[in-house]
Amino acid sequence: MSWNTFGRLFRFTTWGESHGPALGAVVDGCPPGLEISEEMIQPFLDARRPGQSKFTTQRNEADLVKILSGVFEGRTTGTPISLMIENTDQRSKDYSEVAKSYRPGHADYAYDAKYGFRDYRGGGRSSARETAARVAAGGVARLVIPEVRIVGYVSQIGDDRIDMANFDEAQIRANPFFCPDAEAAKRWEAIVDQARLDGSSIGAVVECVAYGVPAGWGAPLYAKLDSELAAAMMSINAVKGVEIGDGFAAATLRGEQNADAMRPGPDGRPLFEANHAGGIAGGISTGQPVVVRVAFKPTSSILIPVPTINNEGEAAEIRTKGRHDPCVGIRGVPVVEAMMALVLADQKLIDRGQVSAPRA
Amino acid sequence: MSWNTFGRLFRFTTWGESHGPALGAVVDGCPPGLEISEEMIQPFLDARRPGQSKFTTQRNEADLVKILSGVFEGRTTGTPISLMIENTDQRSKDYSEVAKSYRPGHADYAYDAKYGFRDYRGGGRSSARETAARVAAGGVARLVIPEVRIVGYVSQIGDDRIDMANFDEAQIRANPFFCPDAEAAKRWEAIVDQARLDGSSIGAVVECVAYGVPAGWGAPLYAKLDSELAAAMMSINAVKGVEIGDGFAAATLRGEQNADAMRPGPDGRPLFEANHAGGIAGGISTGQPVVVRVAFKPTSSILIPVPTINNEGEAAEIRTKGRHDPCVGIRGVPVVEAMMALVLADQKLIDRGQVSAPRA
Amino acid sequence: MSWNTFGRLFRFTTWGESHGPALGAVVDGCPPGLEISEEMIQPFLDARRPGQSKFTTQRNEADLVKILSGVFEGRTTGTPISLMIENTDQRSKDYSEVAKSYRPGHADYAYDAKYGFRDYRGGGRSSARETAARVAAGGVARLVIPEVRIVGYVSQIGDDRIDMANFDEAQIRANPFFCPDAEAAKRWEAIVDQARLDGSSIGAVVECVAYGVPAGWGAPLYAKLDSELAAAMMSINAVKGVEIGDGFAAATLRGEQNADAMRPGPDGRPLFEANHAGGIAGGISTGQPVVVRVAFKPTSSILIPVPTINNEGEAAEIRTKGRHDPCVGIRGVPVVEAMMALVLADQKLIDRGQVSAPRA
Amino acid sequence: MSWNTFGRLFRFTTWGESHGPALGAVVDGCPPGLEISEEMIQPFLDARRPGQSKFTTQRNEADLVKILSGVFEGRTTGTPISLMIENTDQRSKDYSEVAKSYRPGHADYAYDAKYGFRDYRGGGRSSARETAARVAAGGVARLVIPEVRIVGYVSQIGDDRIDMANFDEAQIRANPFFCPDAEAAKRWEAIVDQARLDGSSIGAVVECVAYGVPAGWGAPLYAKLDSELAAAMMSINAVKGVEIGDGFAAATLRGEQNADAMRPGPDGRPLFEANHAGGIAGGISTGQPVVVRVAFKPTSSILIPVPTINNEGEAAEIRTKGRHDPCVGIRGVPVVEAMMALVLADQKLIDRGQVSAPRA
């Protein structure tokens, strides 16, 4: 069974495979009257677009988004918004090897175990190309939360982390790594290029901060803001870990170290002395920046041969030829940003569903 | 708005506050004909029960579970199972300080911001007492997945990790820390006791492994097994991070290091040479053990005073008196196990919904 | 599999059987800050309470509702509201006949076919006693929609309809039939009593009107207000038909007869010349009264013997002894009202989820 | 807010407007391995296609369905199936009158009240063109339930009913009315033609029977088979009433008249002496044919002028020019059949989710 819808009030459903004619998303529950155009969504797809440097896959897709419904005279109507992106560079290469042997780390074996059957061309539905549809949906979500500014970046490749002292937001779009630390970006060129030349790949960590989220978003207990973010991020291809705020580092602290002490702020709202909590307490936003950290494993498609089995259960060895991202975490940045926007849009609408509460 | 139901086919809804008359869970979608009794569920609640050592809260609750519906002649009927646990030790202490001032790290400020209003007695709905209801529901979930064995334990307190060379499953229930490493358990006595004596608290990491999950559970893309586990774990009080398999460590690896190579197994199923993936690929179980790691922050309730603000937005200072767990991660073990069981039961039923697939 | 939750933002889950210790409902998604008490909900249960005349079942239940969670200092907190009603008059009669033979018209055979197993005491989960939990939940829903006044009544018993010329709202609570036409009520005494004396039963039609619903509630296309009402009403025991506005009579009309012509109203809102549509167009409320009509079949439990089969598939004959409503539609009135309130509360909250629309 | 997804395990989401470039459906949760092609779905769209006689709208649409995802080598893969139908005959007529004045009986006023804004071209999202997407999705649903045969037909136009003595299934596709009674079909020619010539329209009743549904489908209490069918049918444009089995006629009966007595059948399953219940008891199928009856109001678009108001709240009069079905119920037949298939496919999958029940 598959489940391709995410969200509670602001919902999106994605469809499409790596090598089908197109992929897309249907966004349902978007409020009416918002200005929207393909031009407002395209830049997010452009940021994710493959083939922009030697550090990402050489698949060449224009990834042009078309809006097929839900918009009238340049505004959302409140009805479902159908977004479609045509696949234009799905090469008809020889998939006979992938069809027969399971690529370790990929979904190949699991899909066969589940469905008894799989579309093996380019990974089919489990290809990261699906994330183009999420990014398009995320572009719509951003229209719902104009008060929020989302900043995503790569904070680590392999075991080389950025130095927060060098953090410069302007750098993020200035290098091929979405890296806010110009010095780290230079080092990463060598690291990622070496992985690429070795026919290997390398893992990465993406951080994402949402500024401007007011206190009060989050639906306890089983649609807590952090719970929804964890689900959203863990649903992205190659993601193996999610942290909110200090995350695993918080496990090493004592209570007084982890306390985000408060002081009176100028407008009646608190000033927090720290943000160990990543902007979320009890599953509800506190008004501080919402901070998420996401671990991407190294791309499973590598040229280095790996022992595996084939469809018949016999021993085999596989090298994954073709066009791949040597560091799939890099292009994960626009996807993480999109999932952040999608979760926040949903929580904002859920929150508006309240009718009688006086607000702090 | 609140959202207190979790699951898709096997669903549970919890209700209740720290200081109300009772709390409970309604489990809906449980298959019929399963043997069930209060005695089969009670041991899981006993494992979570407070007051069992000086390392956990001194609140003294029997936590006796009652089954109010859905069972006939000792078997589930397929109708909703209502589970209730009475609160018996909710002391009528003076809550005037907590009513007025926000405890940093707690949900106090966020709840007021969201609801304009909160039940401040013992944290109300945001109290970890709610997890008793989850543990009861988890006891029902285990009946649905008899093929699965779930083993949870504390793997780290503060920055002191267990040594996997010392791993002894029998130790887990033999010390007050759910610690599989007898030597680490000794060291933790001092660490946790010191935190307690200092009026402080300490963080922890809980690991949980599910053995016996067959290949094929998981509903891609937005109810992937790992995505559901991430949501489930992040919904637990005090959790700030979730990893599947190697988690954040995978971000530091190269592709060939992270590959879980396969070889033919005796029964046609693969033997994996490693389990970096934690038993999940493409959001679907691979037949390997499912491995989750969960970071708990230190308990926010500490005797050490912390600067804060009150309801009026004025500066204040708060010490959280009362009965608290110095290390909330310890009693997190039965809760993490319960959430694992609940997610797996749901995915098993979803998977059974398929009608025509031949199975690998 | 069972599905015992209804609603999207304002959701309730019921649990309990006819002969268990209790039954109840968990209401989730109720806005915070609403004044609430058991006394505010009890009158709705009292209206539905059995044993109040010879025209309803002689089962004697106090049906006292207890609020177990979600309320603090007399107001809703925004967290789940657990409502419980104890069963006090579930007699330990001999169920051996019902256990073995299927009562035609009842769920007996279907439950066995589905679950392989059933709680046969008093119909178990399929007993109309479950509707007590809905009525309690409906009492909470009414708090969410104070602008709406809901009026339900029996409009027909057997083939004897009320005369709308005699409609007197004050009459509804003045006779044992919830009948707004005093003359019809007199005739119905004879009809229902005859059915009772014959060991038979009789069908009925319940109408329910909601005044004060503003234009704009309803979530097209698959949670249209009329679609939600149809699902809600058809989920009630013994209901076999649902109409909105003119319903089946509309099928006999021509377009100009069915048009609800509009004229300018004093406050900019339209005055409608008729309400064939029952207050709903395109699945959205129009600001006119919302009108629903619900058909109840005759109670299936009758003393007149009916041919049937037993568990072994052998021929049998069954007479359903015990305490039954000779006309189950009568006590359907408070249930239909409750479902109306529950749907409207949900739609109101969904509607509030919108963020940017100017309102007509 | 809008809600454009229907179903629980087998789910579909529709999108698109009358005058946009295309409309479509995403079917999620379809089991893998089913044979599928565009040719297998097209006949259902052909049955619904406009412009096939003078008794339906003269809009001329090929309504060719394209499958964009979820299929590989002629079989479903278990991933979402995206279906698209291009709009080819959306004429650029003058909509200035409809843009300004509300058409009584249409969704115009309600949409404006809800969304503050509407796509007035051809009714936008509230156009019955959306049902093409449902019919396509229904074509996929039928693949999931090969054991079920669905027969829909018009049983009444205006107040002229078919004579069941004349029922001939072969007639249904032999006349432009989906009428199983050849004599009634002849009479209806005159009735519908007169309505058309008068610039008026006429209502109709559609009946739909599903043969072959086994006992045991249906998810009590709030996803009962009859409740789901009621929601499904009431979500169709112009529908104002739904009956299961005898429906409102059951309200006129006594218990012994309404009892579907059972006798032992040859294969251990019961033989029922009647089917007043329409194949559903307690919300669960009994193994008898499932019978639904659906009331369609007369098309609201008529040439006869009707008083109304305009956007400014001023008095106006409107005649709805353009291409319309004089009896929208006729083309409702394939839509009702599609909704029946969609509900049954969903319930079948839900039912399969059970794991341990022995089956009757």
JSON list of N, CA and C in Angstrom, two decimals, chain A residues 41-70:
[
{"chain": "A", "resi": 41, "resn": "ILE", "atom": "N", "xyz": [6.79, 30.14, -8.31]},
{"chain": "A", "resi": 41, "resn": "ILE", "atom": "CA", "xyz": [7.16, 28.81, -7.83]},
{"chain": "A", "resi": 41, "resn": "ILE", "atom": "C", "xyz": [8.45, 28.31, -8.49]},
{"chain": "A", "resi": 42, "resn": "GLN", "atom": "N", "xyz": [8.67, 28.75, -9.74]},
{"chain": "A", "resi": 42, "resn": "GLN", "atom": "CA", "xyz": [9.81, 28.24, -10.50]},
{"chain": "A", "resi": 42, "resn": "GLN", "atom": "C", "xyz": [11.16, 28.41, -9.80]},
{"chain": "A", "resi": 43, "resn": "PRO", "atom": "N", "xyz": [11.41, 29.54, -9.13]},
{"chain": "A", "resi": 43, "resn": "PRO", "atom": "CA", "xyz": [12.75, 29.70, -8.52]},
{"chain": "A", "resi": 43, "resn": "PRO", "atom": "C", "xyz": [13.10, 28.60, -7.53]},
{"chain": "A", "resi": 44, "resn": "PHE", "atom": "N", "xyz": [12.12, 28.06, -6.84]},
{"chain": "A", "resi": 44, "resn": "PHE", "atom": "CA", "xyz": [12.41, 26.99, -5.88]},
{"chain": "A", "resi": 44, "resn": "PHE", "atom": "C", "xyz": [12.83, 25.72, -6.63]},
{"chain": "A", "resi": 45, "resn": "LEU", "atom": "N", "xyz": [12.18, 25.48, -7.76]},
{"chain": "A", "resi": 45, "resn": "LEU", "atom": "CA", "xyz": [12.59, 24.34, -8.58]},
{"chain": "A", "resi": 45, "resn": "LEU", "atom": "C", "xyz": [13.96, 24.57, -9.19]},
{"chain": "A", "resi": 46, "resn": "ASP", "atom": "N", "xyz": [14.22, 25.80, -9.58]},
{"chain": "A", "resi": 46, "resn": "ASP", "atom": "CA", "xyz": [15.54, 26.10, -10.15]},
{"chain": "A", "resi": 46, "resn": "ASP", "atom": "C", "xyz": [16.65, 25.83, -9.13]},
{"chain": "A", "resi": 47, "resn": "ALA", "atom": "N", "xyz": [16.37, 26.15, -7.87]},
{"chain": "A", "resi": 47, "resn": "ALA", "atom": "CA", "xyz": [17.40, 25.91, -6.84]},
{"chain": "A", "resi": 47, "resn": "ALA", "atom": "C", "xyz": [17.70, 24.42, -6.69]},
{"chain": "A", "resi": 48, "resn": "ARG", "atom": "N", "xyz": [16.70, 23.61, -6.93]},
{"chain": "A", "resi": 48, "resn": "ARG", "atom": "CA", "xyz": [16.86, 22.16, -6.79]},
{"chain": "A", "resi": 48, "resn": "ARG", "atom": "C", "xyz": [17.32, 21.49, -8.08]},
{"chain": "A", "resi": 49, "resn": "ARG", "atom": "N", "xyz": [17.28, 22.21, -9.15]},
{"chain": "A", "resi": 49, "resn": "ARG", "atom": "CA", "xyz": [17.47, 21.64, -10.48]},
{"chain": "A", "resi": 49, "resn": "ARG", "atom": "C", "xyz": [18.81, 20.92, -10.61]},
{"chain": "A", "resi": 50, "resn": "PRO", "atom": "N", "xyz": [18.81, 19.76, -11.26]},
{"chain": "A", "resi": 50, "resn": "PRO", "atom": "CA", "xyz": [20.08, 19.04, -11.42]},
{"chain": "A", "resi": 50, "resn": "PRO", "atom": "C", "xyz": [20.94, 19.68, -12.50]},
{"chain": "A", "resi": 51, "resn": "GLY", "atom": "N", "xyz": [22.17, 19.23, -12.57]},
{"chain": "A", "resi": 51, "resn": "GLY", "atom": "CA", "xyz": [23.04, 19.60, -13.69]},
{"chain": "A", "resi": 51, "resn": "GLY", "atom": "C", "xyz": [23.62, 20.98, -13.62]},
{"chain": "A", "resi": 52, "resn": "GLN", "atom": "N", "xyz": [23.60, 21.61, -12.45]},
{"chain": "A", "resi": 52, "resn": "GLN", "atom": "CA", "xyz": [24.08, 22.98, -12.36]},
{"chain": "A", "resi": 52, "resn": "GLN", "atom": "C", "xyz": [25.56, 23.10, -12.01]},
{"chain": "A", "resi": 53, "resn": "SER", "atom": "N", "xyz": [26.17, 22.01, -11.56]},
{"chain": "A", "resi": 53, "resn": "SER", "atom": "CA", "xyz": [27.61, 22.01, -11.33]},
{"chain": "A", "resi": 53, "resn": "SER", "atom": "C", "xyz": [28.09, 20.58, -11.42]},
{"chain": "A", "resi": 54, "resn": "LYS", "atom": "N", "xyz": [29.37, 20.38, -11.39]},
{"chain": "A", "resi": 54, "resn": "LYS", "atom": "CA", "xyz": [29.87, 19.01, -11.47]},
{"chain": "A", "resi": 54, "resn": "LYS", "atom": "C", "xyz": [29.64, 18.27, -10.16]},
{"chain": "A", "resi": 55, "resn": "PHE", "atom": "N", "xyz": [29.13, 18.98, -9.15]},
{"chain": "A", "resi": 55, "resn": "PHE", "atom": "CA", "xyz": [28.93, 18.34, -7.85]},
{"chain": "A", "resi": 55, "resn": "PHE", "atom": "C", "xyz": [27.52, 17.74, -7.71]},
{"chain": "A", "resi": 56, "resn": "THR", "atom": "N", "xyz": [26.75, 17.89, -8.76]},
{"chain": "A", "resi": 56, "resn": "THR", "atom": "CA", "xyz": [25.42, 17.27, -8.73]},
{"chain": "A", "resi": 56, "resn": "THR", "atom": "C", "xyz": [25.23, 16.45, -10.00]},
{"chain": "A", "resi": 57, "resn": "THR", "atom": "N", "xyz": [24.14, 15.68, -10.03]},
{"chain": "A", "resi": 57, "resn": "THR", "atom": "CA", "xyz": [23.91, 14.78, -11.17]},
{"chain": "A", "resi": 57, "resn": "THR", "atom": "C", "xyz": [23.89, 15.56, -12.49]},
{"chain": "A", "resi": 58, "resn": "GLN", "atom": "N", "xyz": [24.34, 14.92, -13.53]},
{"chain": "A", "resi": 58, "resn": "GLN", "atom": "CA", "xyz": [24.39, 15.58, -14.84]},
{"chain": "A", "resi": 58, "resn": "GLN", "atom": "C", "xyz": [23.08, 15.41, -15.62]},
{"chain": "A", "resi": 59, "resn": "ARG", "atom": "N", "xyz": [22.10, 14.79, -14.99]},
{"chain": "A", "resi": 59, "resn": "ARG", "atom": "CA", "xyz": [20.79, 14.77, -15.65]},
{"chain": "A", "resi": 59, "resn": "ARG", "atom": "C", "xyz": [20.37, 16.20, -15.90]},
{"chain": "A", "resi": 60, "resn": "ASN", "atom": "N", "xyz": [19.87, 16.48, -17.09]},
{"chain": "A", "resi": 60, "resn": "ASN", "atom": "CA", "xyz": [19.57, 17.85, -17.46]},
{"chain": "A", "resi": 60, "resn": "ASN", "atom": "C", "xyz": [18.06, 18.03, -17.62]},
{"chain": "A", "resi": 61, "resn": "GLU", "atom": "N", "xyz": [17.45, 18.57, -16.61]},
{"chain": "A", "resi": 61, "resn": "GLU", "atom": "CA", "xyz": [16.00, 18.77, -16.64]},
{"chain": "A", "resi": 61, "resn": "GLU", "atom": "C", "xyz": [15.69, 20.25, -16.48]},
{"chain": "A", "resi": 62, "resn": "ALA", "atom": "N", "xyz": [14.82, 20.76, -17.31]},
{"chain": "A", "resi": 62, "resn": "ALA", "atom": "CA", "xyz": [14.41, 22.16, -17.17]},
{"chain": "A", "resi": 62, "resn": "ALA", "atom": "C", "xyz": [13.54, 22.31, -15.92]},
{"chain": "A", "resi": 63, "resn": "ASP", "atom": "N", "xyz": [12.80, 21.26, -15.59]},
{"chain": "A", "resi": 63, "resn": "ASP", "atom": "CA", "xyz": [11.93, 21.28, -14.41]},
{"chain": "A", "resi": 63, "resn": "ASP", "atom": "C", "xyz": [11.01, 22.49, -14.40]},
{"chain": "A", "resi": 64, "resn": "LEU", "atom": "N", "xyz": [10.34, 22.68, -15.53]},
{"chain": "A", "resi": 64, "resn": "LEU", "atom": "CA", "xyz": [9.39, 23.80, -15.60]},
{"chain": "A", "resi": 64, "resn": "LEU", "atom": "C", "xyz": [8.07, 23.37, -15.01]},
{"chain": "A", "resi": 65, "resn": "VAL", "atom": "N", "xyz": [7.56, 24.16, -14.08]},
{"chain": "A", "resi": 65, "resn": "VAL", "atom": "CA", "xyz": [6.31, 23.81, -13.42]},
{"chain": "A", "resi": 65, "resn": "VAL", "atom": "C", "xyz": [5.13, 24.44, -14.16]},
{"chain": "A", "resi": 66, "resn": "LYS", "atom": "N", "xyz": [4.08, 23.65, -14.35]},
{"chain": "A", "resi": 66, "resn": "LYS", "atom": "CA", "xyz": [2.83, 24.17, -14.91]},
{"chain": "A", "resi": 66, "resn": "LYS", "atom": "C", "xyz": [1.74, 24.07, -13.87]},
{"chain": "A", "resi": 67, "resn": "ILE", "atom": "N", "xyz": [0.93, 25.10, -13.77]},
{"chain": "A", "resi": 67, "resn": "ILE", "atom": "CA", "xyz": [-0.24, 25.08, -12.88]},
{"chain": "A", "resi": 67, "resn": "ILE", "atom": "C", "xyz": [-1.45, 24.69, -13.73]},
{"chain": "A", "resi": 68, "resn": "LEU", "atom": "N", "xyz": [-2.09, 23.59, -13.40]},
{"chain": "A", "resi": 68, "resn": "LEU", "atom": "CA", "xyz": [-3.21, 23.10, -14.22]},
{"chain": "A", "resi": 68, "resn": "LEU", "atom": "C", "xyz": [-4.58, 23.40, -13.65]},
{"chain": "A", "resi": 69, "resn": "SER", "atom": "N", "xyz": [-4.64, 23.82, -12.39]},
{"chain": "A", "resi": 69, "resn": "SER", "atom": "CA", "xyz": [-5.96, 24.09, -11.79]},
{"chain": "A", "resi": 69, "resn": "SER", "atom": "C", "xyz": [-5.82, 24.91, -10.53]},
{"chain": "A", "resi": 70, "resn": "GLY", "atom": "N", "xyz": [-6.95, 25.40, -10.05]},
{"chain": "A", "resi": 70, "resn": "GLY", "atom": "CA", "xyz": [-6.97, 26.05, -8.74]},
{"chain": "A", "resi": 70, "resn": "GLY", "atom": "C", "xyz": [-6.60, 27.51, -8.74]}
]
